[in-house]
Short mmCIF file of C-alpha atoms and ligand atoms in Angstrom, two decimals:
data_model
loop_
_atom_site.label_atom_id
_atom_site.label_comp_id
_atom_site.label_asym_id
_atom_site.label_seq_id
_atom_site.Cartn_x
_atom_site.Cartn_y
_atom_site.Cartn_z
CA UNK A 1 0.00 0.00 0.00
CA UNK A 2 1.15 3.56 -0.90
CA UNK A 3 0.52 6.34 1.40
CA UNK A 4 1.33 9.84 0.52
CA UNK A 5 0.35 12.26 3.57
CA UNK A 6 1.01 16.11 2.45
CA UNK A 7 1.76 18.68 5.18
CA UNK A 8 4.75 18.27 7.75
CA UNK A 9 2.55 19.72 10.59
CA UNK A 10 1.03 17.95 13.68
CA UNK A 11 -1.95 16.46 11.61
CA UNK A 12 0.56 15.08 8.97
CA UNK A 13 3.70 14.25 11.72
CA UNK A 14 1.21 11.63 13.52
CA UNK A 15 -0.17 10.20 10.80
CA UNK A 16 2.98 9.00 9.16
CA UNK A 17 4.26 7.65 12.76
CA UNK A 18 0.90 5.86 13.32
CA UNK A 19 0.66 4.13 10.09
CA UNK A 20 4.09 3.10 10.09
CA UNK A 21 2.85 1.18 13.74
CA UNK A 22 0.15 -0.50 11.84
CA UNK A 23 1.59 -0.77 8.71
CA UNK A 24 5.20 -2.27 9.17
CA UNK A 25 5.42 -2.75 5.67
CA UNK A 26 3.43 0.06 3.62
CA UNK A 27 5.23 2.73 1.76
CA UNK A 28 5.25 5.86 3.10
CA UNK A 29 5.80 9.37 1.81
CA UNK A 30 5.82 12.67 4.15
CA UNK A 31 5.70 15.76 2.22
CA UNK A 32 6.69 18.87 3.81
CA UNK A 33 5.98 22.24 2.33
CA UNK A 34 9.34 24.47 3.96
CA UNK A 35 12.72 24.06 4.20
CA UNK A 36 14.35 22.02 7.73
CA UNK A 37 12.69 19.26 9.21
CA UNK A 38 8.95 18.99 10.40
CA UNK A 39 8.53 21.63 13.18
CA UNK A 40 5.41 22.73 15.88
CA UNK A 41 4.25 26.24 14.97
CA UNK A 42 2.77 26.02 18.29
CA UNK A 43 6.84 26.52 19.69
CA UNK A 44 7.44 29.48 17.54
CA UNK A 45 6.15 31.43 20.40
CA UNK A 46 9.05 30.04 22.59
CA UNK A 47 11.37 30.71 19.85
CA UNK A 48 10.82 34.08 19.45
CA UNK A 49 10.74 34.46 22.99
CA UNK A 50 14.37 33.92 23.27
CA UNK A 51 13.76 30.60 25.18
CA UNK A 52 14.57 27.71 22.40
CA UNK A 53 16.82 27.34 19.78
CA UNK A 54 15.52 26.95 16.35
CA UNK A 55 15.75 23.14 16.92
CA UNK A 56 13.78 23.22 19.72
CA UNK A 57 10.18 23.63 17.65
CA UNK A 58 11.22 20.35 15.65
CA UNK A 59 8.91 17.50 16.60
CA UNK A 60 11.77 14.56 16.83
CA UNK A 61 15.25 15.76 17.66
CA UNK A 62 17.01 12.81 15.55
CA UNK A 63 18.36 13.51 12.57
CA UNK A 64 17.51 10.27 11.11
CA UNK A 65 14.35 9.98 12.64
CA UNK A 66 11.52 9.75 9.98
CA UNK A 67 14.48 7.62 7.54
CA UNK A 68 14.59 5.30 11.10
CA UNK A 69 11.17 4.31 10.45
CA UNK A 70 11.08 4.07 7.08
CA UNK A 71 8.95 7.36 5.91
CA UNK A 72 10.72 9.09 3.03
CA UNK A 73 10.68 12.52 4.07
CA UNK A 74 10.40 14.86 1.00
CA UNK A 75 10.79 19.07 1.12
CA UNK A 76 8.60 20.19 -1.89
CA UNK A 77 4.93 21.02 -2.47
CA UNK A 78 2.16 20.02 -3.70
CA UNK A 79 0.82 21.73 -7.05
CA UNK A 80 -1.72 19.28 -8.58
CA UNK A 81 -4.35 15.93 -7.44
CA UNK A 82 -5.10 14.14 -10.35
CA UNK A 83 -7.70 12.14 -8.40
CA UNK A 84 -8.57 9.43 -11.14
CA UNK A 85 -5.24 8.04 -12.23
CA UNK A 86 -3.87 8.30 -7.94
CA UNK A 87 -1.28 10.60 -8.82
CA UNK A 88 0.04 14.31 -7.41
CA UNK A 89 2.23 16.61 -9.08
CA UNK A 90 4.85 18.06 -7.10
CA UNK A 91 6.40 21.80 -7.72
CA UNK A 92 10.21 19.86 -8.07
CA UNK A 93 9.08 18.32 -11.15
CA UNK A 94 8.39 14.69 -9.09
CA UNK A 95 5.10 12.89 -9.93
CA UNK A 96 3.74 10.47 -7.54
CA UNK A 97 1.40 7.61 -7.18
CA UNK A 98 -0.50 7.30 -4.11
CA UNK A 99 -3.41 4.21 -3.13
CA UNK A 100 -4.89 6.62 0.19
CA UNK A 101 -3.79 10.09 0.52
CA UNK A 102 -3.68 12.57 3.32
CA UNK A 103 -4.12 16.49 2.74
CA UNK A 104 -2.85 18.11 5.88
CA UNK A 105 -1.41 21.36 4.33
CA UNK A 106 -2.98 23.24 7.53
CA UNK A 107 -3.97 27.46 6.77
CA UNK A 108 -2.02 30.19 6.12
CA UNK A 109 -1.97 33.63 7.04
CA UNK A 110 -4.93 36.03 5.77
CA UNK A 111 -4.13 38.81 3.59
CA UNK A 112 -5.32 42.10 5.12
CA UNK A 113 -7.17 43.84 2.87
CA UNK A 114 -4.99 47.01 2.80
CA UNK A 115 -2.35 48.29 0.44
CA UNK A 116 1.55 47.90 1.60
CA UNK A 117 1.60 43.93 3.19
CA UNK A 118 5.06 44.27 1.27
CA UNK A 119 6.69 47.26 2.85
CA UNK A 120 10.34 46.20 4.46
CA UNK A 121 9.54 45.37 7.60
CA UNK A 122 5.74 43.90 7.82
CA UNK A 123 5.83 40.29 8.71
CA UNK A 124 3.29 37.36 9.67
CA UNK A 125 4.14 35.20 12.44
CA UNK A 126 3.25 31.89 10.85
CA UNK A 127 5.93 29.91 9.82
CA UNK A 128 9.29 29.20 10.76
CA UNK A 129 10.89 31.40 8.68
CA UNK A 130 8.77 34.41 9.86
CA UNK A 131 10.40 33.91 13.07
CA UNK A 132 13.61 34.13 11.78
CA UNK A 133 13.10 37.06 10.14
CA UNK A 134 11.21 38.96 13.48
CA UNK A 135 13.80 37.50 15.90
CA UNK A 136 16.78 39.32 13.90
CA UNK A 137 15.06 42.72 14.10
CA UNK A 138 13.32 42.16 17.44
CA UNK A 139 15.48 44.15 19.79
CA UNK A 140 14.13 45.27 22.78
CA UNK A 141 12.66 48.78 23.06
CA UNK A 142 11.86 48.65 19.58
CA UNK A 143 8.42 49.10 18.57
CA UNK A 144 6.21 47.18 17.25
CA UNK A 145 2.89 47.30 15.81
CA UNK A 146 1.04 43.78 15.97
CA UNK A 147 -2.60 43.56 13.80
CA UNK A 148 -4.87 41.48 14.97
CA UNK A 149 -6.20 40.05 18.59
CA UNK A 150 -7.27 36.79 18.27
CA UNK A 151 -5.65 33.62 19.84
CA UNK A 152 -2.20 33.41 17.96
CA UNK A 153 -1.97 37.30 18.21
CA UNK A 154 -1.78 37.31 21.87
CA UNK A 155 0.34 34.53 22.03
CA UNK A 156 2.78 36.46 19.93
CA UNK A 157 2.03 39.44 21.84
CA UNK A 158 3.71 37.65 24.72
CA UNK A 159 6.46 36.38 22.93
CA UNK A 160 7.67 40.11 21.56
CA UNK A 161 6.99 41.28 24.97
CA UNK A 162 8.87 38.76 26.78
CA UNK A 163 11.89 40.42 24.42
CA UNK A 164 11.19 43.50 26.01
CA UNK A 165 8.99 45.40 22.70
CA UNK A 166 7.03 48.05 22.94
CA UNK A 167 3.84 46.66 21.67
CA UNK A 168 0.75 48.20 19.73
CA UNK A 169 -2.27 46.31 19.26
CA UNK A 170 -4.43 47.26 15.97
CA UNK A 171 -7.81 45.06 17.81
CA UNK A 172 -9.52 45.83 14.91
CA UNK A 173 -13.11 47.03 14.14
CA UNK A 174 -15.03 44.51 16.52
CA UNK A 175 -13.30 45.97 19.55
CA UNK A 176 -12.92 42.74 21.14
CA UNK A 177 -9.92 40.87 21.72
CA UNK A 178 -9.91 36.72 21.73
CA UNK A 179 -13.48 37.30 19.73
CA UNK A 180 -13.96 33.91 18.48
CA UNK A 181 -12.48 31.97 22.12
CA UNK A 182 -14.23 33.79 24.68
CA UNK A 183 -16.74 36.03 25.44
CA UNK A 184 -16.43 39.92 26.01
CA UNK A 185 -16.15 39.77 29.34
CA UNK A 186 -13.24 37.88 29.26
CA UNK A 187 -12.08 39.81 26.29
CA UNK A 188 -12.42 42.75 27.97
CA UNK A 189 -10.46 41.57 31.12
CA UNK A 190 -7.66 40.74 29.02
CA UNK A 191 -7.63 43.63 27.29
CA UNK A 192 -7.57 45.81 30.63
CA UNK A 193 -4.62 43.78 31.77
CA UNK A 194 -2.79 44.42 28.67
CA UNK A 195 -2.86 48.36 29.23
CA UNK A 196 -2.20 48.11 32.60
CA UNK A 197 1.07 46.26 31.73
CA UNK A 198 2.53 48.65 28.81
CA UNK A 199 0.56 47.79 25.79
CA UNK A 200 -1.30 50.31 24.28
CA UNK A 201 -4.21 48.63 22.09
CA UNK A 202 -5.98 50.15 19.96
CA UNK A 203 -10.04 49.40 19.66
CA UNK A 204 -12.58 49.93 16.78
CA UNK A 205 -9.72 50.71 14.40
CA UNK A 206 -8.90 49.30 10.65
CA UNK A 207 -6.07 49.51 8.79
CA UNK A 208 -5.97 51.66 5.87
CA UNK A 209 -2.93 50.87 4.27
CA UNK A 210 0.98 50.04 5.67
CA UNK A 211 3.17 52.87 4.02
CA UNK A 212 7.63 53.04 4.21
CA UNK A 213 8.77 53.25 8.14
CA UNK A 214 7.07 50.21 8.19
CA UNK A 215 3.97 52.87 9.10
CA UNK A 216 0.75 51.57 9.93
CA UNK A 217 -1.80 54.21 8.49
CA UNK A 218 -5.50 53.77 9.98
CA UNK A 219 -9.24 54.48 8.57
CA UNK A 220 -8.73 57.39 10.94
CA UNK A 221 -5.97 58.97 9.67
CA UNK A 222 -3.69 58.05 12.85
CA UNK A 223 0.02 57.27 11.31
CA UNK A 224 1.53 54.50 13.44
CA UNK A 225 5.32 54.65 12.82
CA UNK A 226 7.47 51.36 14.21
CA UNK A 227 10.80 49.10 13.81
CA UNK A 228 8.21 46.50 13.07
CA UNK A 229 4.68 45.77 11.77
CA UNK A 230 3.48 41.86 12.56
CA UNK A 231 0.22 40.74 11.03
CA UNK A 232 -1.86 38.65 12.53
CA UNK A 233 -5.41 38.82 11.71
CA UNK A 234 -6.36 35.62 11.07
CA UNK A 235 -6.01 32.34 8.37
CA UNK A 236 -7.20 30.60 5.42
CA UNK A 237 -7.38 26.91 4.30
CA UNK A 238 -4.24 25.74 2.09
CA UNK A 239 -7.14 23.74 0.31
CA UNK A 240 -6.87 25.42 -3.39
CA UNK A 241 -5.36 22.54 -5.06
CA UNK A 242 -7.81 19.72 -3.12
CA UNK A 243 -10.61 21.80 -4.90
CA UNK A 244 -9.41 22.08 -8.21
CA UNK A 245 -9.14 17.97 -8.32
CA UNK A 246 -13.02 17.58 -7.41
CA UNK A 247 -12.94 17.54 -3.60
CA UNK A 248 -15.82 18.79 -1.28
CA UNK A 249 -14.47 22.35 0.26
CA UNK A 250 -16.66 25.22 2.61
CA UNK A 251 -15.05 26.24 5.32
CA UNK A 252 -12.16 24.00 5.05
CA UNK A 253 -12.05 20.24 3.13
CA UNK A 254 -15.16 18.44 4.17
CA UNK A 255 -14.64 15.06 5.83
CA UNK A 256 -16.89 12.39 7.46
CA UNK A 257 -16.34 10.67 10.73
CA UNK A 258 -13.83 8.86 9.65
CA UNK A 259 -11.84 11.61 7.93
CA UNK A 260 -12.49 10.74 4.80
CA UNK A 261 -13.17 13.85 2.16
CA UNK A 262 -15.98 13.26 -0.79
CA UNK A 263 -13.26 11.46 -3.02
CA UNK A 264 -12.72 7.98 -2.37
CA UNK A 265 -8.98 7.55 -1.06
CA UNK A 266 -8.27 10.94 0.03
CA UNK A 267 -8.48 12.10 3.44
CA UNK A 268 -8.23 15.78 5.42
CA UNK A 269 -6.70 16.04 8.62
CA UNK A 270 -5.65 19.34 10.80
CA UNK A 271 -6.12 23.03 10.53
CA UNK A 272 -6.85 22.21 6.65
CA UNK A 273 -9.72 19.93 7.81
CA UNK A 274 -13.76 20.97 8.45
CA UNK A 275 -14.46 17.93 10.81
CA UNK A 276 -16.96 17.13 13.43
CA UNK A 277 -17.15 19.26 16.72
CA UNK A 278 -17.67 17.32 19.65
CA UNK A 279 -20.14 20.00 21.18
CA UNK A 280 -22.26 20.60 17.87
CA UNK A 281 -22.13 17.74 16.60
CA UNK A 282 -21.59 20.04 13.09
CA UNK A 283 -18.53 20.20 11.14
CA UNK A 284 -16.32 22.96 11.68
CA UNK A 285 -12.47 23.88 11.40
CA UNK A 286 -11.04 23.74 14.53
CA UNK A 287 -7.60 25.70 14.01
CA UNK A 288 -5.74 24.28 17.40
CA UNK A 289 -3.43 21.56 17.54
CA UNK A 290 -5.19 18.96 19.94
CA UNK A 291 -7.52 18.67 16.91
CA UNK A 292 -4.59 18.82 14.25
CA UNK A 293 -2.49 15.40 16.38
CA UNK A 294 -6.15 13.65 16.93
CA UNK A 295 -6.97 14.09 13.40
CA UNK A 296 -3.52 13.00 12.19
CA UNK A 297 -3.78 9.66 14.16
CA UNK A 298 -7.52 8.95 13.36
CA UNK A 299 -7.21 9.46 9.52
CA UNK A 300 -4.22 7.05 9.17
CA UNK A 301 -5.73 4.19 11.37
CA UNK A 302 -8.71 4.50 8.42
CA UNK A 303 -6.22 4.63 5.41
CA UNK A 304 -4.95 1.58 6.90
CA UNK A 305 -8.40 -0.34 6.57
CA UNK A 306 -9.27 0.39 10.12
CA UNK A 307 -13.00 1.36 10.48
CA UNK A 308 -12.11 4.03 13.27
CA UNK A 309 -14.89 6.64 14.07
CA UNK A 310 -13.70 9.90 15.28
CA UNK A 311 -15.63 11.22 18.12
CA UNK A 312 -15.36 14.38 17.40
CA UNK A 313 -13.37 17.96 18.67
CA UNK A 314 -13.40 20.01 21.18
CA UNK A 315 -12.68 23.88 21.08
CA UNK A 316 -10.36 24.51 24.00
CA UNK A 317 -7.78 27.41 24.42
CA UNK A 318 -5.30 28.44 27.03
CA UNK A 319 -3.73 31.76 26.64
CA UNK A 320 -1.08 33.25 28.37
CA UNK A 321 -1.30 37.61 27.98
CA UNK A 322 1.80 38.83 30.08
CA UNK A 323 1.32 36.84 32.52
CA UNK A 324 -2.63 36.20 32.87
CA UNK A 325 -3.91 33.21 31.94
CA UNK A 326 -7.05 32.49 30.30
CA UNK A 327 -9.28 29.68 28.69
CA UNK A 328 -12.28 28.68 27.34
CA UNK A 329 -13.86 24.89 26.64
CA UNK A 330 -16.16 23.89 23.85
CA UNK A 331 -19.44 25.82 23.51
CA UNK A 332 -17.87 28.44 25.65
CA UNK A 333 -21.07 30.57 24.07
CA UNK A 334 -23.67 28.63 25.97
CA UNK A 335 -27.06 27.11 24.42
CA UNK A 336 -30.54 28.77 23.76
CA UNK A 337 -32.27 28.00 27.03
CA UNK A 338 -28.93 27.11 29.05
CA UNK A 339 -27.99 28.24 32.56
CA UNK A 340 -24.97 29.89 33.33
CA UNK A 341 -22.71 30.12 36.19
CA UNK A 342 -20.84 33.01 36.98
CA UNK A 343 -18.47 34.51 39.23
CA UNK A 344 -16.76 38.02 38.10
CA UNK A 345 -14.14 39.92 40.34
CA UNK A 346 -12.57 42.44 38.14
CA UNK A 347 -10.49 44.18 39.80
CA UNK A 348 -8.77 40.88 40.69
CA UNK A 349 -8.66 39.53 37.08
CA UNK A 350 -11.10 36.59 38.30
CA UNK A 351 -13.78 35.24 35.59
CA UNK A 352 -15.47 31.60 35.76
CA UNK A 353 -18.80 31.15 33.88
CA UNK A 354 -19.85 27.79 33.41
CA UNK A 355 -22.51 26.83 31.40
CA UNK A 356 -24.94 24.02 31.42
CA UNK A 357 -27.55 22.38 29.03
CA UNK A 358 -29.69 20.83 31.20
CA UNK A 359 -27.72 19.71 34.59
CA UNK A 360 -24.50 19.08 31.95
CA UNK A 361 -21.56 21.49 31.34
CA UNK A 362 -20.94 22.28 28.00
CA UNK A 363 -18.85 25.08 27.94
CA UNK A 364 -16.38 27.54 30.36
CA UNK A 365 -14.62 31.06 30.07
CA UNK A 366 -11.90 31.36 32.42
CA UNK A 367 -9.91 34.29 33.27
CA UNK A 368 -7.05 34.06 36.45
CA UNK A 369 -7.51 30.26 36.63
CA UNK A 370 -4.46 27.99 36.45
CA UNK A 371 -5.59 25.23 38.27
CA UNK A 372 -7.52 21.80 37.73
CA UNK A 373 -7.97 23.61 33.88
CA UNK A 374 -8.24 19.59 32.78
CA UNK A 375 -11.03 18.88 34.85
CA UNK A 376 -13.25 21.27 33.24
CA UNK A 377 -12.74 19.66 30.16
CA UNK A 378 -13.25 16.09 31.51
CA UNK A 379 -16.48 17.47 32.84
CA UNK A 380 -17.54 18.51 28.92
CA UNK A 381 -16.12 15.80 27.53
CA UNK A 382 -17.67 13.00 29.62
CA UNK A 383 -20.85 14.51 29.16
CA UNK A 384 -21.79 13.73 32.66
CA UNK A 385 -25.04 14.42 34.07
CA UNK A 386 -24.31 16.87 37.28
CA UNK A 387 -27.54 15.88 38.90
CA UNK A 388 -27.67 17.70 42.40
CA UNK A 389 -23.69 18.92 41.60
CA UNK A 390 -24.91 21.47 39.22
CA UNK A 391 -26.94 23.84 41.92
CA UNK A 392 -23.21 23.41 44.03
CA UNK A 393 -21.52 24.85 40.86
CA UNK A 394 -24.36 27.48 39.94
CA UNK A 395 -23.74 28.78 43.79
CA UNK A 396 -19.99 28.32 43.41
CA UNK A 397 -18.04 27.77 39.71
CA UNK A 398 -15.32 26.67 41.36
CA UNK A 399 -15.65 23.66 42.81
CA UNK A 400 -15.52 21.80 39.57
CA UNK A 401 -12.87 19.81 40.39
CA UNK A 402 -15.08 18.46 43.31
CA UNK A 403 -17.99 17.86 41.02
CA UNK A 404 -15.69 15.56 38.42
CA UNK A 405 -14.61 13.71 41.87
CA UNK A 406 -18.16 13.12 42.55
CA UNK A 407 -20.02 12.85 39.43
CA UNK A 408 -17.24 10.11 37.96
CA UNK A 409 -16.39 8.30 41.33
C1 FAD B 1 2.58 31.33 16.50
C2 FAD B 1 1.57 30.22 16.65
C3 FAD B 1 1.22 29.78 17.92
C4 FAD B 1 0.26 28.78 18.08
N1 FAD B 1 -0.06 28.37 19.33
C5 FAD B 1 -0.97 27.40 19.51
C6 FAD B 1 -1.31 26.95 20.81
O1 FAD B 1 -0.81 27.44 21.83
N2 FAD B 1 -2.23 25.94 20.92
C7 FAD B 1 -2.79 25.35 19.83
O2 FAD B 1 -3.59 24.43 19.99
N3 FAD B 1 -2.49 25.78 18.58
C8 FAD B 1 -1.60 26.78 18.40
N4 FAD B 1 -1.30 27.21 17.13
C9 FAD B 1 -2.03 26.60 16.00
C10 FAD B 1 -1.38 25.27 15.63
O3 FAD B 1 -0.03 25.48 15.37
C11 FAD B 1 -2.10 24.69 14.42
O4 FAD B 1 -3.44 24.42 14.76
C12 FAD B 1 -1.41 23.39 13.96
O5 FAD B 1 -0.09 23.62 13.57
C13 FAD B 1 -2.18 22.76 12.81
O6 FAD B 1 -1.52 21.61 12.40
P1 FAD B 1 -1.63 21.06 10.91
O7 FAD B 1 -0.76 19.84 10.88
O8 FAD B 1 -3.03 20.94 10.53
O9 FAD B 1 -1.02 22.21 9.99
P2 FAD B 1 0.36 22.97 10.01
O10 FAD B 1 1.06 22.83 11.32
O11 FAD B 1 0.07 24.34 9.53
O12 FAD B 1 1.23 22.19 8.94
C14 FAD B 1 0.89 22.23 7.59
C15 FAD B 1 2.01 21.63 6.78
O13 FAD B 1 1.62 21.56 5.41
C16 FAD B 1 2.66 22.06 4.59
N5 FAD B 1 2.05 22.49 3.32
C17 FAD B 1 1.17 23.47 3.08
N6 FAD B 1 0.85 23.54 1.77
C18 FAD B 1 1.57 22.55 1.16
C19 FAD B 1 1.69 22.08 -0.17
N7 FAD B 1 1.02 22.64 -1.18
N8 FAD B 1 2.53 21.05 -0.43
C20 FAD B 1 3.23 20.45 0.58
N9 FAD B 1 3.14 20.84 1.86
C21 FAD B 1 2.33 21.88 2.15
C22 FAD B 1 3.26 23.16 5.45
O14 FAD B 1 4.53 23.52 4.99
C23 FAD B 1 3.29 22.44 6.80
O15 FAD B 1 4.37 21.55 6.86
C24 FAD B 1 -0.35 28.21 16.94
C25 FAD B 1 0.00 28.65 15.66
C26 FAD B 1 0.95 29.64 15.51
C27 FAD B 1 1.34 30.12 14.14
#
């Protein structure tokens, strides 16, 4: 059996390792898109930090690691599916046959839709190679201007800070920080903090266009001049070429329970992937790398002939901003008709709302929590019923960890 798995993320990493368990035999091809070995764009942050060499994001530290267990590791990319003779078309000039193939070419960074993305100076933070580029110029005291607020924003946020940047947040029209993780109250606690330790952000704003400097112009006329400009407002699907050979794409490739996309012996895995949501039971992209590694592992046990059902994923962030943590679990939004419990101290950066579906928890925003984090997720995830525990919680969110005891004992 050939398997050709495309992407040298998470998604793709796993599946190659867990097919070569079941498949001693099989022939396997890992196809990275960039230069250097497979690496975690979830280290990058650590990187740029200053706290891990380069070869501290790679996912296996041996050189001969992926040649060890017989996966041919390519460095090239994917240009073309030809879905009905088994064959892809690689930019190198290589042409290969495949008998199950995975897509897990993960997202790249949006394009903001203002003039001057290429001024010197205006960088994404998405692949290795950005880092590279914003670690040589990030000195600290310089300035930088970071677009965006969402997740990865304010984990590189805390990475530029850590190098001692002065830091200005574009939050965009919305006004909300972490908008699609947590709610506004949470947003707006996070935001607060950030002010109060140094960085200015900037609310209800858009970018107009990025002129020489690097100078972020807004729609208000305000001229934003730094040593920097990072952009960070968000990603798209690397599903173009999956399309043009016939495959099922919305919000990101389409794929059943068993990761399987509309065309019979290809599969979608990771960031690239629209799969099923454990809350919603819908199919949605879940950009986080829990989903991207669970994917990965479920896909291959199917391309090996294993009827493996996938149970689903479920949203869950932690976030570090200068030093506050924060997190939300699956349908963090609550239902039509659900309870919530809340407990909101502001002025000491404390947030817990819970919320319920019936006498089960379904979803949590958490702001100055570090503790026991995993046991709010086991609650979701087991889909326990609370019974008498939930009336404990709605008079007191935090004994959750007290509840799991109880409820699973
Ligand atoms: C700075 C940063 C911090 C993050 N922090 C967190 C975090 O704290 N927690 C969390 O859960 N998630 C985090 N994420 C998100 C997480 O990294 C992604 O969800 C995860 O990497 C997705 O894995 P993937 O395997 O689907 O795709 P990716 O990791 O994006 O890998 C895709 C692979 O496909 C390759 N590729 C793309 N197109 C082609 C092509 N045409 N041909 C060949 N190869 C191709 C790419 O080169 C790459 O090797 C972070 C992301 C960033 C950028």
């Amino acid at each position: 059996m050939k398997h050709v798995i495309v992407g040298g993320g998470p998604a793709g990493v796993t599946a190659a390792e867990t097919l070569r368990k079941v498949e001693p035999t099989a022939d396997i091809t890992l196809i990275g898109g960039e230069a250097g070995p497979p690496y975690c764009r979830m280290a990058i942050p650590y990187y740029l930090a200053g706290n891990i060499a380069e070869q501290g994001t790679y996912f296996r530290h041996e050189g001969d690691h992926y040649a060890r267990l017989g996966i041919r590791y390519l460095n090239d990319r994917v240009e073309a599916i030809s879905a009905t003779d088994g064959r892809i078309r690689l930019a190198g000039g290589v042409d290969l046959a495949y008998d199950r193939l995975l897509l897990a070419t993960g997202s790249r960074p949006a394009m903001l839709p203002a003039p001057g993305l290429d001024t010197p100076g205006v960088y994404s933070c998405w692949t290795l190679d950005d880092a590279r580029q914003i670690a040589a110029r990030a000195t600290a005291g310089a300035e930088v201007v970071l677009i965006g607020a969402g997740f990865v924003a304010c984990i590189i946020m805390q990475a530029l800070a850590h190098r001692g940047m002065k830091l200005t947040v574009v939050a965009g029209s919305s006004g909300r920080m972490v908008r699609s993780m947590m709610d506004e109250t949470a947003g707006d606690l996070i935001m607060r903090w950030c002010r109060e330790h140094g960085v200015s952000v900037l609310t209800g704003q858009r970018v107009a266009a990025i002129e020489d400097g690097p100078t972020v112009v807004l729609a208000d006329g305000q001229a934003l001049k730094a040593n920097l400009v990072v952009v960070a407002s968000g990603v798209r699907p690397n599903s173009e070429f999956a399309a043009a050979a016939g495959v099922t794409v919305e919000e990101g490739i389409v794929v059943d329970g068993y990761l399987k996309t509309s065309v019979e012996g290809i599969f979608a895995a990771g960031d690239v992937a629209q799969g099923l949501d454990f809350s919603t039971r819908t199919r949605s992209v879940h950009a986080i790398q829990p989903t991207a590694t669970e994917h990965g592992r479920v896909a291959a046990l199917n391309m090996a002939g294993r009827s493996v059902a996938y149970r689903g994923s479920l949203g869950m962030n932690v976030l570090d901003s200068l030093g506050l943590i924060s997190s939300s679990f699956g349908q963090w939004q609550g239902v039509a008709g659900g309870e919530a419990a809340i407990h909101l101290d502001a002025a000491r950066y404390r947030y817990m709302d819970l919320k319920f579906d019936g006498d089960r928890l379904i979803g949590v925003n958490s702001v100055g929590r570090t503790e026991n984090l995993g046991a709010l997720r086991g609650l979701i995830q087991k889909r326990v019923r609370l019974g008498a525990w939930k009336d404990r919680l709605m008079a007191n969110p935090y004994r959750f960890m007290e509840a799991l005891v109880a409820v699973t004992a």
